[in-house]
Coordinates of C-alpha atoms and ligand atoms in Angstrom, one line a residue:
X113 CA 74.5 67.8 94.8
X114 CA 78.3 67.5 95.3
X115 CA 80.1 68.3 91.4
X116 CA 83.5 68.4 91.3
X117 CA 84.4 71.8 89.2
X118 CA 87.4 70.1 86.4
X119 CA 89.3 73.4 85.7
X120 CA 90.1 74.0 89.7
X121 CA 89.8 70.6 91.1
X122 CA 87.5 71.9 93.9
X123 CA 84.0 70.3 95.1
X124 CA 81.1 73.2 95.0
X125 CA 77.9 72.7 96.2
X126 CA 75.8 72.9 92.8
X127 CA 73.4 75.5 94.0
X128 CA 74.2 79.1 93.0
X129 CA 71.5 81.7 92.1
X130 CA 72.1 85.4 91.0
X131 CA 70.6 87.0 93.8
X132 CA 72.2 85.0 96.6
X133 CA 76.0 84.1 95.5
X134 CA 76.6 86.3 92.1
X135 CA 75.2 89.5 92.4
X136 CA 77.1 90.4 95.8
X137 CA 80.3 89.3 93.9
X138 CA 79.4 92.0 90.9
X139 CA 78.4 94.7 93.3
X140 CA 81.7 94.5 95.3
X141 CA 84.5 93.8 92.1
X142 CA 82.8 94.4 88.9
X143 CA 80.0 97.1 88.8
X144 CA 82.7 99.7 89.5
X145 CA 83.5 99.8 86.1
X146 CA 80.3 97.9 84.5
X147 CA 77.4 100.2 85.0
X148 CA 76.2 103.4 83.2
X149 CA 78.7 105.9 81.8
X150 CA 81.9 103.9 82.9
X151 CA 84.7 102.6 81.1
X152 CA 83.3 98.8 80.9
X153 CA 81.6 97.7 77.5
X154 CA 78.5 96.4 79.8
X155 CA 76.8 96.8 82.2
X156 CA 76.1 94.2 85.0
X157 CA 73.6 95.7 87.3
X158 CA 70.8 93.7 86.7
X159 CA 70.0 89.8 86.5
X160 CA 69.1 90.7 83.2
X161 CA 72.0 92.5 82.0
X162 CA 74.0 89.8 83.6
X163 CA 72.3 86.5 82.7
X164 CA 73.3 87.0 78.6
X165 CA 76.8 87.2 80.0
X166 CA 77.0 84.4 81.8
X167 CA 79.5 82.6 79.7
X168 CA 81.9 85.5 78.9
X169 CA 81.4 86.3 82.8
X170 CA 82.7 82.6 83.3
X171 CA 85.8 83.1 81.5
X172 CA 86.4 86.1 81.6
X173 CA 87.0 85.0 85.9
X174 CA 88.3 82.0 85.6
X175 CA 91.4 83.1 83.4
X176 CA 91.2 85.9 85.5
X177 CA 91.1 88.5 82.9
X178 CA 88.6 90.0 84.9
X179 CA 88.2 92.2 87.1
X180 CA 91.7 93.5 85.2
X181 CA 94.3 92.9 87.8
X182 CA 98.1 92.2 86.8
X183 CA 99.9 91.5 89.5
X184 CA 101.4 88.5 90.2
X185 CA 100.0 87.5 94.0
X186 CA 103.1 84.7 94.9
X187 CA 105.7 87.0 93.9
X188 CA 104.6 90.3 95.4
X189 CA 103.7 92.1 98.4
X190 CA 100.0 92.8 99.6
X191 CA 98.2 95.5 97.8
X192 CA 95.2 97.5 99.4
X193 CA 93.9 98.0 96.2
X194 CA 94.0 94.6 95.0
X195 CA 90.8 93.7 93.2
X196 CA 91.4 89.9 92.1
X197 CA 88.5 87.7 92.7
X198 CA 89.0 84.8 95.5
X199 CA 89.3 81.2 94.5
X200 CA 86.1 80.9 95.9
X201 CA 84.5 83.8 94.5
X202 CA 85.7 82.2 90.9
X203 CA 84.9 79.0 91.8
X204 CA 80.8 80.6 92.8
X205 CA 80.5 82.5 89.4
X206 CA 82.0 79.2 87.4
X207 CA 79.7 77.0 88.9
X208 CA 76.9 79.3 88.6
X209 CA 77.1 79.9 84.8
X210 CA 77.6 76.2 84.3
X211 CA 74.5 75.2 85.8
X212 CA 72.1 77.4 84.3
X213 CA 72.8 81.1 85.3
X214 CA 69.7 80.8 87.5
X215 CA 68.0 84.1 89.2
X216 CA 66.5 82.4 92.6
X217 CA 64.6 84.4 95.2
X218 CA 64.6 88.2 93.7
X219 CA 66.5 90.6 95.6
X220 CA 66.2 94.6 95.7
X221 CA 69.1 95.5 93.0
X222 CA 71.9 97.3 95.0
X223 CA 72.8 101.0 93.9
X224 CA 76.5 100.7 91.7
X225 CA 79.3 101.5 93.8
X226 CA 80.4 104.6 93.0
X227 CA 83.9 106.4 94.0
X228 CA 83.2 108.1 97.3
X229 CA 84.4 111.1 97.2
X230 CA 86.3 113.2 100.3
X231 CA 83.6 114.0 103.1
X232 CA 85.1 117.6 103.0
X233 CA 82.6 119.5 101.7
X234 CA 84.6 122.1 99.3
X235 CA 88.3 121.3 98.1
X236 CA 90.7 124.4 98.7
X237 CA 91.6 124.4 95.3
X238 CA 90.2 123.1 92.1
X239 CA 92.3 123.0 88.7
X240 CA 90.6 122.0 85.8
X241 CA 91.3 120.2 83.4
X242 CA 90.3 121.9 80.1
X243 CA 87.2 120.9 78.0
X244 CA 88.1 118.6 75.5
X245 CA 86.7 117.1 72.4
X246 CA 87.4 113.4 72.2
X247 CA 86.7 112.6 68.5
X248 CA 84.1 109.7 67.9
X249 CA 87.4 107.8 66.4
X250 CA 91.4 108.0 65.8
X251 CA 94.3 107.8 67.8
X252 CA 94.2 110.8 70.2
X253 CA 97.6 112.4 70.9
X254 CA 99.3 112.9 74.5
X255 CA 98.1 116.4 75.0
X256 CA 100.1 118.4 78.0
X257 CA 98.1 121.4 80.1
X258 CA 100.2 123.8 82.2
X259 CA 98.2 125.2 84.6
X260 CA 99.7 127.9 86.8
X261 CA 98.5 127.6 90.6
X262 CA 99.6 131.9 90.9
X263 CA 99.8 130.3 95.1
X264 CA 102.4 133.1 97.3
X265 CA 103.5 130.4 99.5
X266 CA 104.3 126.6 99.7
X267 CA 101.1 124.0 100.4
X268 CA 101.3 120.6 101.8
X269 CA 98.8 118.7 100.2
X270 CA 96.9 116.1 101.9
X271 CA 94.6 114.7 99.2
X272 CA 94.1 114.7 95.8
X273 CA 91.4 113.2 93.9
X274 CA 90.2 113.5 90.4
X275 CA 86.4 114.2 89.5
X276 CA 86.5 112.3 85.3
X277 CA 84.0 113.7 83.9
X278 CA 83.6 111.1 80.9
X279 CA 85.4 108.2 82.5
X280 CA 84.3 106.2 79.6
X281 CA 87.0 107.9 77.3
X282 CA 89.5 108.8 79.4
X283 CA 92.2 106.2 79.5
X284 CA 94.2 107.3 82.0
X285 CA 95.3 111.0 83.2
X286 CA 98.6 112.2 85.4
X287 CA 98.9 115.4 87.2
X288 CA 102.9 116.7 88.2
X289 CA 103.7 119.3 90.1
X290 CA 106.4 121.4 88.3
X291 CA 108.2 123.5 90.8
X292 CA 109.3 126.6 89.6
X293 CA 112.5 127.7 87.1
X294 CA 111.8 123.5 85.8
X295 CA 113.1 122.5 82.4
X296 CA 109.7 119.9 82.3
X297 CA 107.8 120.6 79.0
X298 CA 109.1 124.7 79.4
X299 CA 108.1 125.4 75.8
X300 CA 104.0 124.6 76.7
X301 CA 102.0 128.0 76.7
X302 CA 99.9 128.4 79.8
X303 CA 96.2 127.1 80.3
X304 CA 96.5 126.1 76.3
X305 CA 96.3 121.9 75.1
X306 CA 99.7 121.4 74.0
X307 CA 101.5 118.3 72.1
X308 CA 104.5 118.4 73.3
X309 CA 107.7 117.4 70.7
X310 CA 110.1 114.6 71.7
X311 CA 112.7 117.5 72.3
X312 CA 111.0 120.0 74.7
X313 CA 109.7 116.2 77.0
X314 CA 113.2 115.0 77.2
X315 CA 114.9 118.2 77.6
X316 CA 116.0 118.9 81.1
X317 CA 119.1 121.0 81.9
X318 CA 122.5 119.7 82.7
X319 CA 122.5 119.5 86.6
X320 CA 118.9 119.2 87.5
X321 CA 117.6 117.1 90.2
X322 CA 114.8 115.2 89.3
X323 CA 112.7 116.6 92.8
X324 CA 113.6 120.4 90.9
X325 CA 112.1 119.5 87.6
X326 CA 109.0 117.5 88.3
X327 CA 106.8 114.7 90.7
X328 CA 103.9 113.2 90.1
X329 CA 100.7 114.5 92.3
X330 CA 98.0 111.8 91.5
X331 CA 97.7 109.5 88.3
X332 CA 93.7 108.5 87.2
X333 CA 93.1 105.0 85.8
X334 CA 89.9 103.4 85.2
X335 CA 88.6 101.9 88.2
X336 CA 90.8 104.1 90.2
X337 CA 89.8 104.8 93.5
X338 CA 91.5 108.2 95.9
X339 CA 93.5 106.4 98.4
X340 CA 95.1 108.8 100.9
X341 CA 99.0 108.6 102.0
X342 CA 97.8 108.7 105.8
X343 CA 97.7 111.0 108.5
X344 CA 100.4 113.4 109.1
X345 CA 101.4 112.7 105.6
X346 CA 101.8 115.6 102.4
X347 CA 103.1 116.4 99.0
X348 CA 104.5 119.7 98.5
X349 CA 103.1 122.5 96.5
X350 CA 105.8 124.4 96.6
X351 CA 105.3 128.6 96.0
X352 CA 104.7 129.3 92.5
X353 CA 104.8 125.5 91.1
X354 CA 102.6 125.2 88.0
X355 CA 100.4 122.0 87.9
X356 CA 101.1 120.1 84.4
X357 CA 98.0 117.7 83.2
X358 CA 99.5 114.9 81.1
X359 CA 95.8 113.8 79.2
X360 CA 95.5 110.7 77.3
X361 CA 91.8 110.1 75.9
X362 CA 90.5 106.9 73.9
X363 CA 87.7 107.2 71.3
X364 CA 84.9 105.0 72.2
X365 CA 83.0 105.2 68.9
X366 CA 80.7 108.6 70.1
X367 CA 82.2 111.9 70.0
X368 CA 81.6 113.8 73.3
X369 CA 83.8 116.7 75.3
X370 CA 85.5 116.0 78.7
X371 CA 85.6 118.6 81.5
X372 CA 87.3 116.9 84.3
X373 CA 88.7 118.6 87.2
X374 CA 91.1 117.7 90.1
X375 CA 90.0 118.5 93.9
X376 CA 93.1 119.1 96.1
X377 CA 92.4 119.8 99.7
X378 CA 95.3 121.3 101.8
X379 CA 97.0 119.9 104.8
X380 CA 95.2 122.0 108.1
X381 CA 98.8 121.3 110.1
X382 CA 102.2 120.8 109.1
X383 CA 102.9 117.3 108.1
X384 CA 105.3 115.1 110.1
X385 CA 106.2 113.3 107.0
X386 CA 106.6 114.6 103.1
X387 CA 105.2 112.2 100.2
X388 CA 107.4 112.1 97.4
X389 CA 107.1 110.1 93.9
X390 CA 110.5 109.0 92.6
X391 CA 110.7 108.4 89.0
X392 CA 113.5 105.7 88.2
X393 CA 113.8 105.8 84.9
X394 CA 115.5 104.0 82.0
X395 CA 116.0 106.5 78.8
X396 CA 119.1 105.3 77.0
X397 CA 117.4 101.8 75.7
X398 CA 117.2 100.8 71.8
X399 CA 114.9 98.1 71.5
X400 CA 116.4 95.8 68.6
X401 CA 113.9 95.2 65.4
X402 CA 111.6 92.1 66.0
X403 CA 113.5 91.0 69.5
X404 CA 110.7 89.2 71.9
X405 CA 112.5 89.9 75.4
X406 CA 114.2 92.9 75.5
X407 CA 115.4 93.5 79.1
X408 CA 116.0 97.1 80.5
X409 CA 116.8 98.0 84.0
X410 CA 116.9 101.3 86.2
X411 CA 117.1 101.6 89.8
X412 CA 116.9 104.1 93.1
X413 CA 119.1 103.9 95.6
X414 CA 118.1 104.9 99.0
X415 CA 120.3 107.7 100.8
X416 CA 118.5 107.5 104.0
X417 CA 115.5 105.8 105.7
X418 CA 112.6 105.7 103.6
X419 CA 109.1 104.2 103.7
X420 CA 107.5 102.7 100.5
X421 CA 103.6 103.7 100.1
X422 CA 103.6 102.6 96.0
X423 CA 104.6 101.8 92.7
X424 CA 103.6 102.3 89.2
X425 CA 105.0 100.0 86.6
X426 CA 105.1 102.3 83.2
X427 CA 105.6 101.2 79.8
X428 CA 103.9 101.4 76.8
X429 CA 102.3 98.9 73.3
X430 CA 106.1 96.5 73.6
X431 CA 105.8 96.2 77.7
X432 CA 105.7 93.0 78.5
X433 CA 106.6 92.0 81.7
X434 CA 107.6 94.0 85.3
X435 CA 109.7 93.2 88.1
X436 CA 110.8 95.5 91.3
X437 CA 113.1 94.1 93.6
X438 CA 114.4 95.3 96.7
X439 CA 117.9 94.6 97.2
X440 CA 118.3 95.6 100.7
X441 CA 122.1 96.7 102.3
X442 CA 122.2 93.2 104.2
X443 CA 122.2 91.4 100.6
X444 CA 118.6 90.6 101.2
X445 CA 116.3 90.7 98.0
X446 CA 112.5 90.6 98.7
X447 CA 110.5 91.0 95.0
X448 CA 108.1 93.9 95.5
X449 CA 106.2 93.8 92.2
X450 CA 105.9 90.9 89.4
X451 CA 103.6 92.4 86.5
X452 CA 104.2 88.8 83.9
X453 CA 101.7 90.1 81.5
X454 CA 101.8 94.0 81.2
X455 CA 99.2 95.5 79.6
X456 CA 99.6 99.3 78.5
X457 CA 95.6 99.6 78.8
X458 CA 95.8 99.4 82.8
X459 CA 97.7 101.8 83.9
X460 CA 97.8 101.1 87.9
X461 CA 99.2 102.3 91.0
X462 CA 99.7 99.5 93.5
X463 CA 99.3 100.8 97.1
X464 CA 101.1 98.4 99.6
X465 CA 98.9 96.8 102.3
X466 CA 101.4 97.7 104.4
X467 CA 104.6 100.6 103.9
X468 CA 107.4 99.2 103.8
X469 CA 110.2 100.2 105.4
X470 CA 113.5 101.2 103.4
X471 CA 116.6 101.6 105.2
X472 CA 119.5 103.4 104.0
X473 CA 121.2 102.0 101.3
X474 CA 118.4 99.2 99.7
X475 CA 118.4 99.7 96.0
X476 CA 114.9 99.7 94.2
X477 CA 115.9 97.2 90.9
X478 CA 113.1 98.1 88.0
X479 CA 112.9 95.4 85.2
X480 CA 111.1 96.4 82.0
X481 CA 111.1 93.5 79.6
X482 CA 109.5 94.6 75.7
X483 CA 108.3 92.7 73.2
X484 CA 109.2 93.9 70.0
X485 CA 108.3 90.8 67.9
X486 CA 105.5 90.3 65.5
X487 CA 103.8 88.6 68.0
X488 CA 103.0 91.3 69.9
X489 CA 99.9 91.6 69.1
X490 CA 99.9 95.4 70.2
X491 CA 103.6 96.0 68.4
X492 CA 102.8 99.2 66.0
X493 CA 105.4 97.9 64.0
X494 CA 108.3 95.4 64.6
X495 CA 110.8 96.3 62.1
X496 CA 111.7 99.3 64.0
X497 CA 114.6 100.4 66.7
X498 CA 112.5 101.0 69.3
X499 CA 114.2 103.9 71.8
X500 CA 112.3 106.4 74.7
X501 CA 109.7 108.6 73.6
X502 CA 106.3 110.4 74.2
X503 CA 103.9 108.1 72.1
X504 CA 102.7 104.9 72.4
X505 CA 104.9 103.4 69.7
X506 CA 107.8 105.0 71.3
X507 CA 109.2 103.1 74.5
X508 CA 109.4 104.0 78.2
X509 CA 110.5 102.5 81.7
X510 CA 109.6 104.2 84.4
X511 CA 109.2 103.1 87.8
X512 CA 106.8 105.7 89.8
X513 CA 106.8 104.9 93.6
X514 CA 105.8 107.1 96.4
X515 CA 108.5 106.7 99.6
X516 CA 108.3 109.2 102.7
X517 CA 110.5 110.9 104.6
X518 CA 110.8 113.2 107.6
X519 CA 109.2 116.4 106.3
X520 CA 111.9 119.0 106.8
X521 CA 114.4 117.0 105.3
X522 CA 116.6 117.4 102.0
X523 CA 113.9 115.8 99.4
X524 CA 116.7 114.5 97.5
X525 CA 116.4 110.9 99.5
X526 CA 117.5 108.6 96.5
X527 CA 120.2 108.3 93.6
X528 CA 118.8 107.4 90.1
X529 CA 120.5 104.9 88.2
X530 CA 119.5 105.2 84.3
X531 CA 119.3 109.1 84.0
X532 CA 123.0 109.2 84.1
X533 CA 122.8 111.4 81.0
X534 CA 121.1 114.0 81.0
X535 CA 119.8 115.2 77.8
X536 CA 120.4 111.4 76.6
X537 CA 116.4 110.7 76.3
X538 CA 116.6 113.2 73.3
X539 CA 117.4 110.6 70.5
X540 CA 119.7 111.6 67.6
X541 CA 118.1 109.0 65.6
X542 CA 114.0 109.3 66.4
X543 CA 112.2 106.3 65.5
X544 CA 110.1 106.7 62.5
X545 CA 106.4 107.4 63.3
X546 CA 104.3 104.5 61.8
X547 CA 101.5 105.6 59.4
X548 CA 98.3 104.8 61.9
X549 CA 99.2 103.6 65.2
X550 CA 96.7 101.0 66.0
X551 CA 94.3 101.9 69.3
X552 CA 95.0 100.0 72.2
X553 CA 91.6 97.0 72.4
X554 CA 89.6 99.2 74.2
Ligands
HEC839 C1 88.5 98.4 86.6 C2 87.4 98.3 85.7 C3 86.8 97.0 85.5 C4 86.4 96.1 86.5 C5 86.6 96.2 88.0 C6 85.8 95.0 85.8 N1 85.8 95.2 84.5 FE1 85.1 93.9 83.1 N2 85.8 95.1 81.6 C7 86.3 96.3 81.8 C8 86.7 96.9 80.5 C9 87.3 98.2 80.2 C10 86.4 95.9 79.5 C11 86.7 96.0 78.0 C12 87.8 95.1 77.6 C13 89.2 95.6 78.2 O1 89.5 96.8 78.2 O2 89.9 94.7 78.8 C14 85.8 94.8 80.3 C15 85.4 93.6 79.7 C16 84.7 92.6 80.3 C17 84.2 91.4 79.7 C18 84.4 91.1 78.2 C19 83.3 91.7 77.4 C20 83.4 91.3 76.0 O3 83.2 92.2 75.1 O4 83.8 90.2 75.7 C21 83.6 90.7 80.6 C22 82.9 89.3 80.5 C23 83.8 91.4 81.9 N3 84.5 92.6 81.7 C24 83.4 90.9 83.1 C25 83.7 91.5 84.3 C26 83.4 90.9 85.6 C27 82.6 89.6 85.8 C28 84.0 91.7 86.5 C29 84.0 91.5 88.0 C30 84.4 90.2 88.5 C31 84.6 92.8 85.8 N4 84.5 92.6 84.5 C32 85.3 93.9 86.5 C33 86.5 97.0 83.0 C34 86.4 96.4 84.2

C-alpha cells in the first residue's frame, strides 16, 4: 500500500515492522544513550521497551529532538560525529508508529552499542577523577580537581578518553592541562574537590598567554564518543603541568558516588603536528535585564597556517543561538557552525568530516546570542544583569576549537579578540545569586 506521509510530503511503502526497519535504526542512533545505566530516561533495547514508546519515538524524530543533535546541516560544514537521523530513517520510524508499531518476524536482539574503548591494552597514565557523591537531588556546584601529573619531562599525548563511571549523572566533564607557574584556578589545593570563587576562575596575570595558563585536553558529554586527532598528531603534556578536572554532575533522583577516570596513552614517536584548543572568548558582556537577543562576539585570528579539527559552542541557561564564521584573508566568509537552538544540556564537540585548512590571516568570528527574557524557559531569573561567571546563572561565550600546527613551532598560532582585558572577567558588580537555580530538564 502506497500512503503519502502529510508532515514530509513523501510516499512510504506502508510496511514497517520492529525487527526489520526500526530496530536497526535504534541500534545504530539511539541505544547509545537508551539502554541500562546511561543517561537516557529509557531504554529501547527491546520490541517491548520500544513498542509503549512508539508515539513519543514518532515525535520525538520527526521534530528531530531526537537523537539530540543541534546543528544546523545547510549552514554548516560536515561533522564526523553527526548523529541526526536521515530523512528516510524519520520517514521509517513515522510510518511505523502510525501504522500500528508492529513487531514482524522476531529477530535475535543486538547487544547496545557501547563506547569502544582504545585496543591498547593498558593506558600510560590514568588520573582519576575523585569519588564523588552525587546527592539524590539539588543543584550540584562546578567542583574543580587539580591533579598533579609529578611527570620529569614533556609528553605528547595521542589519545585521551574518559572511562564515566555513572554516566547517568554526569552531565558533562572537561579535563585542561595547566602548564606550570599558571594563574588558572591557583588557589585550588591539590587532589582535594574545590568550588572555585568567581575571583580565583577569572584571575589570570597581566601578560599571560592564554597557551601559558591553560588548554583543554578532552571534554565528556553524554553520548560522547573518543575520536582521535589522527596520526602523527599530539597535545602537549608539558614537564610538570597539573591536569585540572572541571566536574559538573546532575542529580537523577537516586543518590550514588562517581569514580570516573581518564586513560591517556602517550605518543610512541614525536608528532609531526601539535593539537592545540584555542579558547576565544568573550568576558566583558552585560546581558541587559529581560533582553531576548543579546548578541556577543569574540574572535581568533590566525598568525600562520592552521588546520581546524573542532569546535565547541559554550554557553550556559540564556544561550540561545551560535554562529562561527570563517572570514578568510581573501574576503571570503564560509559559516563553519550554526547552533539556532542552543541548548546548555548538550554540551558537544563537533569534529569536522574533514580539517579544514586555515591560512594565515582568516579570523574565526564567534556569535553567542542570550536570551535573557521571561521566555526563556531556562532563564534563572530575568530581572538580572547578566555578565561572565562560573555558574549556570552566570553567562559565558567561549568558542573551544582544536587547530594544528607544525609541532616544533611557537604554540602561540592565533590572536584573541575579546580577552583584551585581562583581569576584566572579574566583575566589580557580581550578579546576585538567585535563591534556587532551577536544574537544567534532565
Ligand atoms: C546522546 C544521547 C541520546 C541519544 C543518542 C538519543 N537519546 Fe533520546 N533521550 C536522551 C536523554 C538524555 C533524554 C531525556 C530528555 C533530554 O535530556 O533531552 C532523552 C529523551 C528521549 C525521549 C523522550 C522521553 C520522554 O520522557 O518523553 C524519546 C522519545 C527519545 N529520547 C527517543 C530517542 C530516539 C528514538 C533516539 C534515536 C533515534 C534517541 N532518543 C537517541 C538521550 C539520547
Amino acid at each position: 500500500m502506497l500512503i503519502r506521509f502529510a508532515l514530509l510530503g513523501l510516499p512510504v511503502l506502508a510496511a514497517a515492522t520492529y525487527h526489520d526497519d526500526v530496530q536497526p535504526i535504534l541500534k545504530a542512533r539511539c541505544v547509545g544513550c537508551h539502554a541500562k545505566g546511561e543517561i537516557g530516561p529509557m531504554q529501547l533495547t527491546t520490541y517491548d521497551e520500544v513498542k509503549p514508546w512508539a508515539r513519543s519515538i514518532k515525535q520525538a524524530v520527526v521534530r528531530r529532538t531526537m537523537p539530540p543533535w543541534h546543528a544546523n546541516r545547510d549552514r554548516s560544514v560536515p561533522f564526523h560525529n553527526d548523529r541526526s537521523l536521515t530523512e528516510k530513517e524519520i520517514l521509517t520510524i513515522a510510518e511505523w508508529a502510525d501504522s500500528g508499531a508492529r513487531a514482524g518476524k522476531p529477530k535475535p536482539e543486538p547487544e547496545p552499542v557501547r563506547v569502544v574503548w582504545s585496543p591498547r591494552p593498558a593506558p600510560d597514565l590514568i588520573v582519576k577523577v575523585p569519588k564523588f557523591k552525587v546527592p539524590a537531588q539539588g543543584t550540584i556546584e562546578y567542583t574543580f580537581l587539580v591533579t598533579p601529573t609529578d611527570l620529569p619531562e614533556n609528553k605528547w599525548i595521542a589519545s585521551a578518553e574518559w572511562r564515566i563511571d555513572k554516566r547517568s549523572v554526569v552531565h558533562h566533564m572537561n579535563a585542561f592541562i595547566r602548564p606550570k607557574g599558571s594563574s588558572y584556578v591557583k588557589d585550588a589545593p591539590a587532589g582535594v574537590p574545590y568550588v572555585a570563587s568567581k575571583a580565583s576562575r577569572g584571575a589570570r596575570r597581566e601578560d599571560e598567554r592564554e597557551v601559558d595558563r591553560r588548554e583543554l585536553l578532552i571534554g565528556y558529554e553524554p553520548g560522547y564518543a573518543p575520536i582521535p586527532w589522527g596520526k602523527g598528531r599530539a597535545k602537549l603534556l608539558p614537564k610538570g603541568a597539573d591536569i585540572v578536572f572541571e566536574m559538573h554532575y546532575t542529580a537523577n533522583g537516586t543518590a550514588m558516588e562517581d569514580e570516573s577516570e581518564l586513560a591517556i596513552y602517550f605518543a610512541t614517536e614525536p608528532p609531526k603536528e601539535r593539537v592545540l584548543t584555542i579558547t576565544p572568548a568573550d568576558t566583558l558582556f552585560a546581558i541587559p535585564p529581560g533582553e531576548p537577543g543579546f548578541a556577543s562576539h569574540t574572535a581568533a585570528t590566525a598568525k600562520r597556517d592552521l588546520t581546524l579539527l573542532s569546535m565547541q559552542p559554550h554557553m550556559h541557561l540564556r544561550g540561545k543561538a551560535y554562529r562561527i564564521t570563517a572570514k578568510y584573508p581573501d574576503g571570503r566568509r564560509e559559516d563553519l557552525i550554526d547552533v539556532p537552538a542552543y541548548d546548555f544540556n548538550w554540551q558537544t564537540t563537533y569534529f569536522l568530516h574533514r580539517p579544514k585548512a586555515l591560512p594565515p590571516g582568516t579570523t574565526l568570528e564567534c556569535t553567542a546570542v542570550f536570551d535573557n527574557s521571561p521566555n526563556n524557559r531556562f532563564n534563572p531569573d530575568a530581572k538580572q544583569t547578566v555578565r561572565w561567571g562560573d555558574q549556570s546563572w552566570e553567562e559565558m561565550n567561549i568558542g573551544f576549537m582544536e587547530v594544528t600546527f607544525p609541532a616544533e613551532a611557537d604554540p602561540d598560532v592565533v590572536t584573541l579578540a575579546g580577552t583584551t582585558r585581562p583581569g576584566a572577567a572579574v566583575s566589580p558588580q557580581a550578579p546576585a545569586k538567585p535563591a534556587s537555580a532551577p536544574r537544567p530538564n534532565r
